[in-house]
Coordinates of C-alpha atoms and ligand atoms in Angstrom, one line a residue:
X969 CA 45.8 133.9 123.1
X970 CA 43.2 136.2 122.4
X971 CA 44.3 137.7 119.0
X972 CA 44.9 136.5 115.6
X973 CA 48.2 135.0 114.4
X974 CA 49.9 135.1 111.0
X975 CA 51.6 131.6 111.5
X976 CA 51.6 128.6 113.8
X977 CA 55.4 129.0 114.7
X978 CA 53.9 132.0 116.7
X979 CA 52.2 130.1 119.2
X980 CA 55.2 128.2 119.9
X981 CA 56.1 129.0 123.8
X982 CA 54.0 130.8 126.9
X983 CA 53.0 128.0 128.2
X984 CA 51.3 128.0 131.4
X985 CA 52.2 127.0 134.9
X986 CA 49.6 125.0 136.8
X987 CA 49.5 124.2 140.4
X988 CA 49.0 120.9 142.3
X989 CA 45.9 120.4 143.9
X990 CA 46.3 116.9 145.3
X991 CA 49.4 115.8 144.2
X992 CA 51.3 118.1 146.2
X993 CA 52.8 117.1 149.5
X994 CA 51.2 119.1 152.5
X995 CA 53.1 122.5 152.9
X996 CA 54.6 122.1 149.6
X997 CA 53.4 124.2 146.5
X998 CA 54.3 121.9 143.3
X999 CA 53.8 123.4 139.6
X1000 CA 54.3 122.1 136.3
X1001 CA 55.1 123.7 133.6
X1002 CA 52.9 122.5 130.5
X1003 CA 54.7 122.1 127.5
X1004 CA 52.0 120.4 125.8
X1005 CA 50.6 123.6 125.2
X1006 CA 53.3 124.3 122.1
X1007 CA 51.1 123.4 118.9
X1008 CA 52.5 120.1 118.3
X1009 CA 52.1 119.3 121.8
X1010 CA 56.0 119.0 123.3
X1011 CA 58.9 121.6 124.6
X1012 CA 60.5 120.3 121.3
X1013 CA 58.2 123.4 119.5
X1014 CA 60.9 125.5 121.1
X1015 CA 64.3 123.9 120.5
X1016 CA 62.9 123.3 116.4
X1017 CA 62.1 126.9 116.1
X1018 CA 65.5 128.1 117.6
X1019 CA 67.8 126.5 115.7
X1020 CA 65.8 126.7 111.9
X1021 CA 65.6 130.7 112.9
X1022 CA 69.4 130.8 114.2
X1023 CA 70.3 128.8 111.0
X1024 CA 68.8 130.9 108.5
X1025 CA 70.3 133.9 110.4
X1026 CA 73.9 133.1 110.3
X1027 CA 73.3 131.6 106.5
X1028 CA 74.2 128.1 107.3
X1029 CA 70.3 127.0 105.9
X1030 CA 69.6 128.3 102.4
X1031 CA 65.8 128.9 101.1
X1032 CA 64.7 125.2 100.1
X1033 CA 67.5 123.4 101.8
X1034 CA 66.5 119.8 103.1
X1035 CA 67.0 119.6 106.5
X1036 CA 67.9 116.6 108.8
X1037 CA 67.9 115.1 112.1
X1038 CA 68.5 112.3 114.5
X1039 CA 65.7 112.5 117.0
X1040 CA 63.7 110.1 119.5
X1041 CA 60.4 111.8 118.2
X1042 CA 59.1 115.4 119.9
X1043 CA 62.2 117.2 117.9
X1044 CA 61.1 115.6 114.4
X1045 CA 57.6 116.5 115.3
X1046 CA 58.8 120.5 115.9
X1047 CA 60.9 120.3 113.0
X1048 CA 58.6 118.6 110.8
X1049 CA 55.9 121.7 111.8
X1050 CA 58.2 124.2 111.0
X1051 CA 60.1 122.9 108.2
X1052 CA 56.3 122.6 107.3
X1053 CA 55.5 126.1 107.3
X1054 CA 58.4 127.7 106.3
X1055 CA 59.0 125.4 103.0
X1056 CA 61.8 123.3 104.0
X1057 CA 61.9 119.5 103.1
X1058 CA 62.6 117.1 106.2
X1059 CA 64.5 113.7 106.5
X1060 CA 63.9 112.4 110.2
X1061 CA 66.4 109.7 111.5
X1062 CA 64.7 107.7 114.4
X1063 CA 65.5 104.7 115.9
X1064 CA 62.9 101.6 114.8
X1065 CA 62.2 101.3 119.3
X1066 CA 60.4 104.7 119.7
X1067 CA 56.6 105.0 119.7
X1068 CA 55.1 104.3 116.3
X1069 CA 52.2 107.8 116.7
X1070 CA 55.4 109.9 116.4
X1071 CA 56.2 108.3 113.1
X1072 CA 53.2 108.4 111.8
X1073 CA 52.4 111.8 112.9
X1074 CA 56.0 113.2 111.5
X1075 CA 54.9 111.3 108.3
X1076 CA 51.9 112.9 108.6
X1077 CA 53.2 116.8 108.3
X1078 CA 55.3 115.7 105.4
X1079 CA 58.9 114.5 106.6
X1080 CA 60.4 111.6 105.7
X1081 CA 61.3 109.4 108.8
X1082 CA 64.5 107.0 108.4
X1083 CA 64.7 104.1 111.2
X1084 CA 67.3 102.9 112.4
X1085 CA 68.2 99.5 114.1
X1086 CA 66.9 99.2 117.9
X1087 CA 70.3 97.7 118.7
X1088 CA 72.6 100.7 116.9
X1089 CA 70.2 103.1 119.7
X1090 CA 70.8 107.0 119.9
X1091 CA 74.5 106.8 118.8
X1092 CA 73.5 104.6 115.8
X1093 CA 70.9 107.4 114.9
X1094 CA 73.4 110.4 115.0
X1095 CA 75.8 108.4 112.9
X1096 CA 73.3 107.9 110.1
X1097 CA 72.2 111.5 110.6
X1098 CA 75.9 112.8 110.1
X1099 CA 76.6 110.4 107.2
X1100 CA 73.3 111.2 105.0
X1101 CA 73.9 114.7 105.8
X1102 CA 77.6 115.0 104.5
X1103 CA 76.8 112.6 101.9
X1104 CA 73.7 115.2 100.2
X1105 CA 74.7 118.5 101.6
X1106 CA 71.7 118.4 103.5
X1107 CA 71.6 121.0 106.6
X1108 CA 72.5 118.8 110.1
X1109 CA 70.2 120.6 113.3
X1110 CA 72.7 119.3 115.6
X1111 CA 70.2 119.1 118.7
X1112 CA 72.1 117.4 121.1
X1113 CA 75.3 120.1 120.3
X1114 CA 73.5 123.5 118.8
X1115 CA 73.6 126.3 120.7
X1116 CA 70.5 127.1 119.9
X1117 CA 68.6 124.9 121.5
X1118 CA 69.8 126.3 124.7
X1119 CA 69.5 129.6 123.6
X1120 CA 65.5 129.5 123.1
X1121 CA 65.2 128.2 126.3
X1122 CA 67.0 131.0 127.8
X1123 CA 65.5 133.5 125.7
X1124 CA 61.5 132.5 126.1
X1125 CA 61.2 129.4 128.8
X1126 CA 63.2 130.8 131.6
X1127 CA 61.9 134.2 130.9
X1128 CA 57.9 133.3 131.2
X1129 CA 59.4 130.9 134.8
X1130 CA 60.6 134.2 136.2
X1131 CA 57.5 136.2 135.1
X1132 CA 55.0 133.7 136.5
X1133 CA 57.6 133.9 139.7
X1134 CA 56.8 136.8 140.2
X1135 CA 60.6 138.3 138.7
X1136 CA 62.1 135.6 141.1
X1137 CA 62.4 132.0 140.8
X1138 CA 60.9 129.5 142.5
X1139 CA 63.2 127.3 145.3
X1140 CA 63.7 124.0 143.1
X1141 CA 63.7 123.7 139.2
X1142 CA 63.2 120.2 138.4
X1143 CA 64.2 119.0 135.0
X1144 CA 65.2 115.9 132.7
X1145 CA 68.1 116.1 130.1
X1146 CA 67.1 114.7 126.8
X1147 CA 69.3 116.9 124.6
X1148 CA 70.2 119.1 128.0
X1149 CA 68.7 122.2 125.9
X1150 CA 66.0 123.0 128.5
X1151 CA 68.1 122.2 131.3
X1152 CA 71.0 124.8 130.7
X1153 CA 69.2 127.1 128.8
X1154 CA 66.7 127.9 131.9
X1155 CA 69.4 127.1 134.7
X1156 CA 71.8 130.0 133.0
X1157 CA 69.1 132.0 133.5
X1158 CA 68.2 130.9 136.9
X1159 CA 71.6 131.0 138.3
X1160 CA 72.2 134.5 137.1
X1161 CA 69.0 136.3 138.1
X1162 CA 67.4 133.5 141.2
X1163 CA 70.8 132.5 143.0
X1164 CA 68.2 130.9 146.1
X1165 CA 66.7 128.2 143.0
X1166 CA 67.6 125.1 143.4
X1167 CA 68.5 123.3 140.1
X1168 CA 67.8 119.0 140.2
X1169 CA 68.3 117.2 137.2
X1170 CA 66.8 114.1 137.2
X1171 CA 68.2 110.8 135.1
X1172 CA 66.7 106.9 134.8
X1173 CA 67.8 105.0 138.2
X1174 CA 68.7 102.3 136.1
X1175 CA 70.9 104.7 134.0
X1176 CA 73.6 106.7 136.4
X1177 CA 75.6 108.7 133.4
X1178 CA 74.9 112.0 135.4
X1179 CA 75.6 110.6 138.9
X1180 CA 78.5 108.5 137.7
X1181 CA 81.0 111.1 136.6
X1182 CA 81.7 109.2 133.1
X1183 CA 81.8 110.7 130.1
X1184 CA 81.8 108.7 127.4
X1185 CA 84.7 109.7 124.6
X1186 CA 83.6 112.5 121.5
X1187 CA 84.8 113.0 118.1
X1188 CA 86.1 116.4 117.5
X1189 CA 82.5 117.5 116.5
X1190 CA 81.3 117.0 119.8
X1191 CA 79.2 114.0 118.9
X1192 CA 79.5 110.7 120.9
X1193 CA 82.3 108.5 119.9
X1194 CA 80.6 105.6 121.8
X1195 CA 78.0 104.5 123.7
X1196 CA 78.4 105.4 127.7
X1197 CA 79.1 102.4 129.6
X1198 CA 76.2 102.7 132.2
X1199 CA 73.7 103.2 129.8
X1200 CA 70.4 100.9 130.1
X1201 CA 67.0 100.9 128.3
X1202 CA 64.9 102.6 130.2
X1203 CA 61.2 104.0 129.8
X1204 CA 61.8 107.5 129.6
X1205 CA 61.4 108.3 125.7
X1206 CA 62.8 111.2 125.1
X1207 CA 65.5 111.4 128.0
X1208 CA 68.7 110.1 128.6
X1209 CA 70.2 108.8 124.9
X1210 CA 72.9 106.3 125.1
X1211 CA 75.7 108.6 125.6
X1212 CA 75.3 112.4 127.6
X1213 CA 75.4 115.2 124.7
X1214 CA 77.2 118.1 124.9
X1215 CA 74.6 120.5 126.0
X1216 CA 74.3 118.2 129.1
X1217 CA 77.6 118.3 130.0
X1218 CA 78.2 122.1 129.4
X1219 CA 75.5 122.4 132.2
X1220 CA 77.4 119.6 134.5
X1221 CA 80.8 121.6 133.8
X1222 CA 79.7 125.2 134.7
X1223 CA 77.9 124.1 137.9
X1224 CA 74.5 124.2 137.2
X1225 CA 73.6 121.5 138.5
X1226 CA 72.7 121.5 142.5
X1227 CA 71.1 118.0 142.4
X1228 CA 70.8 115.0 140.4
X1229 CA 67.7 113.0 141.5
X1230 CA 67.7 109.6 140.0
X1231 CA 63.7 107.9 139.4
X1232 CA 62.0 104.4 138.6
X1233 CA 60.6 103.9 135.0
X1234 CA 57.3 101.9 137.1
X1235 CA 57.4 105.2 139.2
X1236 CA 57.3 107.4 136.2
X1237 CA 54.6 105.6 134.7
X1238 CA 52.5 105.7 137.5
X1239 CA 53.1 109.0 138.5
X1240 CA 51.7 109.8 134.6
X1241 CA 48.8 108.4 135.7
X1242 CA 48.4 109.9 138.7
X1243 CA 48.6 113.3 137.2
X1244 CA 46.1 112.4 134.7
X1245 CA 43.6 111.0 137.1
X1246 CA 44.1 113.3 139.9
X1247 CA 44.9 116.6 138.2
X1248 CA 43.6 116.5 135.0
X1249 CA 47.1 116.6 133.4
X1250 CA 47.7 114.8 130.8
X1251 CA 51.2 114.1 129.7
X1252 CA 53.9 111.3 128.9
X1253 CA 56.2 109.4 130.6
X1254 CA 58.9 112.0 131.4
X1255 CA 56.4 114.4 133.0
X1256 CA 55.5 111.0 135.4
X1257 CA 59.4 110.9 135.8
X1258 CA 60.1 114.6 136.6
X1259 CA 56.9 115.0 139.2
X1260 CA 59.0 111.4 140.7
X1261 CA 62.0 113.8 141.0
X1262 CA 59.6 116.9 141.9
X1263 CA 58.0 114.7 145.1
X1264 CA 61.7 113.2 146.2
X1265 CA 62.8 116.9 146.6
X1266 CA 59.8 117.5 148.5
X1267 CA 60.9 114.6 151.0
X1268 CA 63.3 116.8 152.4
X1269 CA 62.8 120.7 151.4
X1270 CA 62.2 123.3 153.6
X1271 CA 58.0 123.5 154.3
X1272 CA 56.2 126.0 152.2
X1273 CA 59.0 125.6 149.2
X1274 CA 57.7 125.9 145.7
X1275 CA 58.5 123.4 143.3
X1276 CA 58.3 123.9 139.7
X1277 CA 58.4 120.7 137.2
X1278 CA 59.2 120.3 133.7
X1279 CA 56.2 118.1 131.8
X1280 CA 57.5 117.9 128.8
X1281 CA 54.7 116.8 126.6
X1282 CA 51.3 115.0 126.3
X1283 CA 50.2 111.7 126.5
X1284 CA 48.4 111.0 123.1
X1285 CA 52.1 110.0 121.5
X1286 CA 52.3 107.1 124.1
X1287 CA 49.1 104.8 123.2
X1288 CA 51.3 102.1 121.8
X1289 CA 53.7 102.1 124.9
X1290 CA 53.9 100.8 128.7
X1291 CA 52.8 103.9 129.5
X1292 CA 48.9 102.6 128.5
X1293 CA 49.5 98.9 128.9
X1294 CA 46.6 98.8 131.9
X1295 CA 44.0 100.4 129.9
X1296 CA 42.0 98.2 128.1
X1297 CA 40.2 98.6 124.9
X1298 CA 36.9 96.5 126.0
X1299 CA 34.9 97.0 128.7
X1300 CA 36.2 95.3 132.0
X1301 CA 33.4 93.9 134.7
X1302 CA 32.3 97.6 135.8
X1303 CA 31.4 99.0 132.4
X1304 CA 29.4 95.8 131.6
X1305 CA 27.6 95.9 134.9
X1306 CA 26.7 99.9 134.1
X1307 CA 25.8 98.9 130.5
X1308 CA 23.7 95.9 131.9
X1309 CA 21.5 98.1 134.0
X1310 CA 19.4 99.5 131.1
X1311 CA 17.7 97.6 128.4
X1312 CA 18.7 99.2 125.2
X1313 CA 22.3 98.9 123.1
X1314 CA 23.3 95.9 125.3
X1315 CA 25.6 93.6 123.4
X1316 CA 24.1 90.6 125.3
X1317 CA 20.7 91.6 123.7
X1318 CA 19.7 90.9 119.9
X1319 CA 19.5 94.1 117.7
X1320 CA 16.2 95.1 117.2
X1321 CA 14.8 96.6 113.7
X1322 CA 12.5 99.9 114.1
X1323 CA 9.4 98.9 112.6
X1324 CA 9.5 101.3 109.7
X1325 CA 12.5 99.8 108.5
X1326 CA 10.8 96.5 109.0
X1327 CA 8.2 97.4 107.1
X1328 CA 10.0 99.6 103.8
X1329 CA 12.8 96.5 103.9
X1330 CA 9.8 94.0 103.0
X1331 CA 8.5 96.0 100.4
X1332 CA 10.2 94.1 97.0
X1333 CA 13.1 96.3 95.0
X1334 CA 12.5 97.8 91.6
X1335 CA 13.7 96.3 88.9
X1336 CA 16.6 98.6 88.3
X1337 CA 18.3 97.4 91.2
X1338 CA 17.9 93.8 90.5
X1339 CA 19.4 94.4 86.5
X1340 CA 22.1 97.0 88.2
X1341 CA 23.3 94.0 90.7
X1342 CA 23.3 91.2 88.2
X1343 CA 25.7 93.4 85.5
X1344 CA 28.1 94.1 88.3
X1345 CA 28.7 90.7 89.5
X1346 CA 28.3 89.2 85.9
X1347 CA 31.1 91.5 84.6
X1348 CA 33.7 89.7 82.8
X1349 CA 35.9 93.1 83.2
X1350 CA 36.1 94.0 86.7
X1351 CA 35.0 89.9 88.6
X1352 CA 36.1 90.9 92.0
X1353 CA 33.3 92.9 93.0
X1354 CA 32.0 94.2 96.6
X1355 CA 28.8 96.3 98.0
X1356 CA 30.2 98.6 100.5
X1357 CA 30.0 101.8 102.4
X1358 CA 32.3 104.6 101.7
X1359 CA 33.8 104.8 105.6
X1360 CA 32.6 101.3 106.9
X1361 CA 35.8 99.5 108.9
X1362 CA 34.6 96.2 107.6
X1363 CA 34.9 97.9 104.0
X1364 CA 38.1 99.3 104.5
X1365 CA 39.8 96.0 105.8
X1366 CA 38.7 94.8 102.5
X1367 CA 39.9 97.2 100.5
X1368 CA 43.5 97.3 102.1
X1369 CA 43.5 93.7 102.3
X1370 CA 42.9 93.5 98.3
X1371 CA 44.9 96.1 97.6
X1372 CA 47.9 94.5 99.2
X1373 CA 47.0 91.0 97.7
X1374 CA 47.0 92.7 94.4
X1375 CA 43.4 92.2 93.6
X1376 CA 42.3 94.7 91.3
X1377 CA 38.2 94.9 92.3
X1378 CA 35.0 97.2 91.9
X1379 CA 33.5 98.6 94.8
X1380 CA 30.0 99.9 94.7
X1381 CA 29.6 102.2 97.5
X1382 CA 25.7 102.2 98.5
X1383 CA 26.1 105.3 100.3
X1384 CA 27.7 107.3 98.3
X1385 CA 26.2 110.4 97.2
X1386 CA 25.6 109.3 93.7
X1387 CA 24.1 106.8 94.7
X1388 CA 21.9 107.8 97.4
X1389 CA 20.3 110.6 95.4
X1390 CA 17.6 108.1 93.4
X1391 CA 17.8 105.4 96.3
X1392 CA 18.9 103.2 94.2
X1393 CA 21.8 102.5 96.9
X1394 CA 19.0 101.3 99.6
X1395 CA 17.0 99.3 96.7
X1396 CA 20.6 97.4 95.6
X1397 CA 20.5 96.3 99.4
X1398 CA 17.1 94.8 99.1
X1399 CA 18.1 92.8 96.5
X1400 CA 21.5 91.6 98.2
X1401 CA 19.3 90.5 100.6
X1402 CA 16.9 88.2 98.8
X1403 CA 19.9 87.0 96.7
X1404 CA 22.7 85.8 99.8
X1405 CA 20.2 85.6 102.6
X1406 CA 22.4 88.2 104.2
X1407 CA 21.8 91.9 105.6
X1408 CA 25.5 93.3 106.3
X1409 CA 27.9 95.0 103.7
X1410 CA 30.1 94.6 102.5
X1411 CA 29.0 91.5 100.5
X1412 CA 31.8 90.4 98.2
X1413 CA 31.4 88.2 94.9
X1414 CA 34.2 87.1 92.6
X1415 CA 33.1 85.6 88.8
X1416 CA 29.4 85.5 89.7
X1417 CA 30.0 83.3 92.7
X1418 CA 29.0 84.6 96.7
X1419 CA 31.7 84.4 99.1
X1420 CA 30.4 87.0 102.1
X1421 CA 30.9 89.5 103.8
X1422 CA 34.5 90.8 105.1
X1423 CA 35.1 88.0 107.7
X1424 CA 34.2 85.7 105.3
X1425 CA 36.6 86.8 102.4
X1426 CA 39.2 87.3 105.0
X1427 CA 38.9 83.6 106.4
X1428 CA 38.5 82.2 102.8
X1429 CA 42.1 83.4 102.2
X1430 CA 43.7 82.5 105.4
X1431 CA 42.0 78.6 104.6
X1432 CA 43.9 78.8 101.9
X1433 CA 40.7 78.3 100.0
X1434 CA 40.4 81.8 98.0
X1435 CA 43.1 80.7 95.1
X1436 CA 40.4 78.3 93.9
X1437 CA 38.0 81.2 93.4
X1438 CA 40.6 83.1 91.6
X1439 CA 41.5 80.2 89.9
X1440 CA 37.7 79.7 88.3
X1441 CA 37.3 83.7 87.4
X1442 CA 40.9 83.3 85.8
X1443 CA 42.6 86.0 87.9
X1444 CA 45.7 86.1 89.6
X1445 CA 46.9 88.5 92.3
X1446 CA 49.7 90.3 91.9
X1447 CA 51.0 90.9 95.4
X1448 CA 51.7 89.1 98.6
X1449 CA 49.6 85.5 98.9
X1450 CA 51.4 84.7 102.5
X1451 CA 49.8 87.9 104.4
X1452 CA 47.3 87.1 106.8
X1453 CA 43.9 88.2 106.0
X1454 CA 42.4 88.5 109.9
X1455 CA 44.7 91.0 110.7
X1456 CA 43.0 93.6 108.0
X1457 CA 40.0 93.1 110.8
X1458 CA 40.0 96.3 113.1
X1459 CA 41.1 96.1 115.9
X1460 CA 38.5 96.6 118.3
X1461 CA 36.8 93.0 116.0
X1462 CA 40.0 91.0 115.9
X1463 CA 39.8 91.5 120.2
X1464 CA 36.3 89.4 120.3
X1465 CA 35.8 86.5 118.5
X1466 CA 33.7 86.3 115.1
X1467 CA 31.9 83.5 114.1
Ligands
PMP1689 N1 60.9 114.7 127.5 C1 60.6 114.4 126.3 C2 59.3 113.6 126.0 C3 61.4 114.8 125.2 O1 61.1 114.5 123.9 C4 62.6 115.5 125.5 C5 63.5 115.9 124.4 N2 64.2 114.9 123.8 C6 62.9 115.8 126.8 C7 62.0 115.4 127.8 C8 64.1 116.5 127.2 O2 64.3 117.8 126.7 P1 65.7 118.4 126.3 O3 66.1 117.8 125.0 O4 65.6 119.9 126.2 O5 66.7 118.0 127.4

C-alpha cells in the first residue's frame, strides 16, 4: 500500500489474511480473509469492478449509460463507488427490509436507491430491476447471472489465497453464497491448482436450498421464475436470496462443492461478536456465520488443518440490525459506577460555571445587543425567529422540525463567524438571559412572544398548543401539522427523559 494511486477502483482487492489467535480450536490454524479491506468496506468492491470493466469491454455499457441493479446492499455500495468514479449514473433496486446505513450510504455516493416491498423479497427486487431496465435502456449488471462476477474472483481473490498459501491452498475453504460469485470463482481455481482443498459452502439452517436439492424454476434469462419453496427469513444479509442464482448453481453442478455446512442466525451473530471482542475483527453477520461453518469443520478435521474463512465485510453497516441489538447507547451499571468514582463531569452532579465566565456573564450587555435582539424578534417579516448555534443538535432538531412543518424562520447563529468577530454573538446571549430567565440556545420566539428552547417548541406543538401562536403572528405552515415534534429530539435526549 505503500505508493500512490491514480484512482480508488485500484485499491479494490489484496486483502489480507489474518490468523486466529483465540478463536481457533487447539491444533487448528483458522484464517479469515478480510474483505473489509476493499475501500467501501465489502468483497462486493470486487464483483462491481468486474462486471462495469467486462461491460465496457465487450461494448454492452456505453460512456454515460445509467446503470442498474437489484442488490441487498454491499453490491450497490461497489457499484455506487465505481459508477462514482468512472462517471456512470446509478439506480439501486433494494428491498425496503435491508439495513437502512447501506441506503443511506449508496444515497450518499450519488445513486438513486428504489425499495422494494419486504414481502415481494429478492425475486420482487430482480423483477423491478429487469422491468426499469428494459423499460429505459438502462444497462442491467446481472449479479446473481454475470459471468463476471465469478471471473474477478478467479482472476484476483483466489490468486492472492494461493499466494498467501504459499502457491497451495489451504485444507478447507469456507464460504457463503450470496450471488455464488466468490464461491465458484475461487473454488474453480482451487479445484484446478489445490485438488487436497476442501471446498464447504455454508447456507442459513433455517433455509436448506443447497442441502435440499431443489431448484426453484428460471425464465430463459436465467433469472428466478419463483421463489424457492424452503426459503425462510433469515439474518444473514447478504446471503441466501429467496431463490439460488445461477452462479450458485453452476458451482453445485460442476462439483465444486465438497460440503454444505448449514449455521444458526443467533450463532452467527454471536460469533460476530466474538470475533470482534476476542480478535479485534470487526465485521457483519455473514463473517459470524462463515467462522460458525469455519468452527463446525474444525469439529471433525484432521489436527493441524488450516482453515481459511470468507468475512465478507464490516460491521459499521449493521448498527440498525440484530446484529447490535445488546449494545446499548447509555451507560449500563458498570460505566456509571466508573464514572461515579471521580468528582468531575458526573451527570448526578450540578454543572458548575468557571468563575471567569461567572464573572464576564454578570457584567451587563452593550446596547447593541439589546437594540439587535429587540429588531429580530419584533420583525413583522421573518416572526418565527431562534438564537442558535451553527452545529448544536438541539438547533438542528429545530430546524428540521420547522422545515418539515413549513415554517419559514430566521435563525441567528451566535457562533457563527460573523458574528463572533465583534462579540456581539456572546453579548446577544447576555441579553437572552436577562430577557427569558434562561441560559441555553436555542431560544425561540414567534411575533414577539417567548416560547423556549427546543424541548419547549417541540412539546408546544405536540400539545397541540403551537397553532394558537401561529394563529396570533398570522402565519400558517405550509407542511405536515400531524408530525410528531419529540421525535426531531436526538436520539441520545429522546432515551432520558426531559423535563
Ligand atoms: N456476505 C455479504 C455481507 C454480502 O453482501 C454478500 C454478497 N451479497 C455475500 C456475503 C456473498 O457473496 P457472493 O455474492 O459473492 O456469494
Amino acid at each position: 500500500m505503500s505508493k500512490i494511486y491514480t484512482s480508488i477502483l485500484d485499491t479494490i482487492g489484496n486483502t489480507p489474511v489474518v490468523r486466529l489467535a483465540r478463536l481457533s480450536p487447539p491444533d487448528m490454524e483458522l484464517y479469515a480473509k478480510l474483505e473489509a479491506f476493499n475501500p467501501l468496506g465489502s468483497v462486493k468492491d470486487r464483483l462491481a469492478l468486474g462486471v462495469i470493466e467486462a461491460a465496457e469491454r465487450d461494448g454492452r455499457l456505453k460512456p454515460g449509460q445509467t446503470v442498474i441493479e437489484a442488490t441487498s446492499g454491499n453490491t450497490g455500495i461497489g457499484l455506487a463507488m465505481v459508477c462514482a468514479r468512472k462517471g456512470y449514473p446509478l439506480v439501486i433496486v433494494m428491498a425496503e427490509s435491508f439495513s437502512v446505513e447501506r441506503r443511506k450510504l449508496m444515497r450518499f455516493l450519488g445513486a438513486r436507491v428504489v425499495l422494494t416491498p419486504a414481502a415481494e423479497k429478492g425475486t420482487g427486487m430482480v423483477e423491478k430491476a429487469c422491468e426499469l431496465a428494459a423499460k429505459h435502456g438502462w444497462f442491467w449488471t446481472r449479479q446473481f447471472e454475470n459471468q463476471a462476477n465469478a471471473d474477478i474472483h478467479s482472476r484476483t481473490t483466489a490468486r492472492e489465497i494461493l499466494a498467501a498459501f504459499g502457491g497451495t491452498g489451504p485444507d478447507y475453504f469456507v464460504t457463503g453464497a450470496g450471488t455464488g460469485g466468490t464461491l465458484k470463482g475461487i473454488a474453480r481455481v482451487l479445484r484446478a491448482e489445490s485438488a487436497a482443498t476442501r471446498i464447504v459452502v455454508s447456507e442459513p439452517e433455517n433455509t436448506p436450498m443447497l442441502a435440499s436439492g431443489l431448484r426453484q424454476r428460471c425464465k430463459a434469462d436465467g433469472t428466478p421464475a419463483e421463489s424457492h419453496p424452503l426459503f425462510r427469513p433469515h439474518p444473514m444479509q447478504g446471503w441466501a436470496p429467496d431463490f439460488i442464482p445461477q452462479l450458485t448453481a453452476d458451482a453445485l453442478d460442476t462439483g465444486l462443492i465438497d460440503a454444505i455446512q448449514p449455521v444458526g442466525g443467533a450463532e452467527s451473530l454471536r460469533l460476530a461478536r466474538e470475533l470482534a471482542r476476542q480478535e479485534g475483527i470487526f465485521c457483519g453477520i455473514t463473517g459470524g456465520a462463515t467462522l460458525a461453518a469455519a468452527l463446525e469443520v474444525a469439529k471433525t478435521a484432521q489436527k493441524g488443518s488450516r482453515i481459511l474463512f470468507m468475512v465478507p465485510d464490516t460491521g459499521e453497516r449493521y448498527l440498525s440490525t440484530p446484529l447490535f441489538d445488546a449494545i446499548e447507547q447509555e451507560m449500563d451499571a458498570v460505566e456509571r459506577e466508573i464514572s461515579n468514582s471521580t468528582p468531575s463531569c458526573r451527570f448526578s452532579a450540578p454543572a458548575s460555571q468557571p468563575a471567569a465566565a461567572a464573572a464576564a456573564a454578570s457584567e451587563p450587555p452593550p446596547d447593541g445587543a439589546r437594540h439587535f435582539v429587540r429588531q429580530a424578534i419584533n420583525d413583522p417579516e421573518q416572526p418565527v425567529v431562534m438564537f442558535a448555534l451553527e452545529w448544536c443538535e438541539f438547533c438542528w432538531a429545530v430546524r428540521r422540525f420547522l422545515r418539515d412543518l413549513g415554517l419559514p424562520f430566521r435563525s441567528v447563529d451566535l457562533d457563527s463567524v460573523a458574528m463572533q468577530a465583534d462579540g456581539i454573538g456572546g453579548d446577544i446571549r447576555k441579553v437572552l438571559h436577562t430577557l427569558t430567565g434562561q441560559r441555553t440556545i436555542p431560544q425561540i420566539f414567534i411575533g414577539g412572544a417567548h416560547i423556549g428552547g427546543a424541548v419547549d417548541l417541540l412539546d408546544l406543538h405536540d400539545r397541540g398548543e403551537l397553532m394558537t401562536f401561529l394563529g396570533k403572528a398570522g402565519i400558517q405552515p405550509a407542511g405536515d401539522l400531524a408530525l410528531t415534534a419529540r421525535s426531531y429530539l436526538p436520539r441520545w435526549l429522546a432515551a432520558r427523559s426531559v423535563a
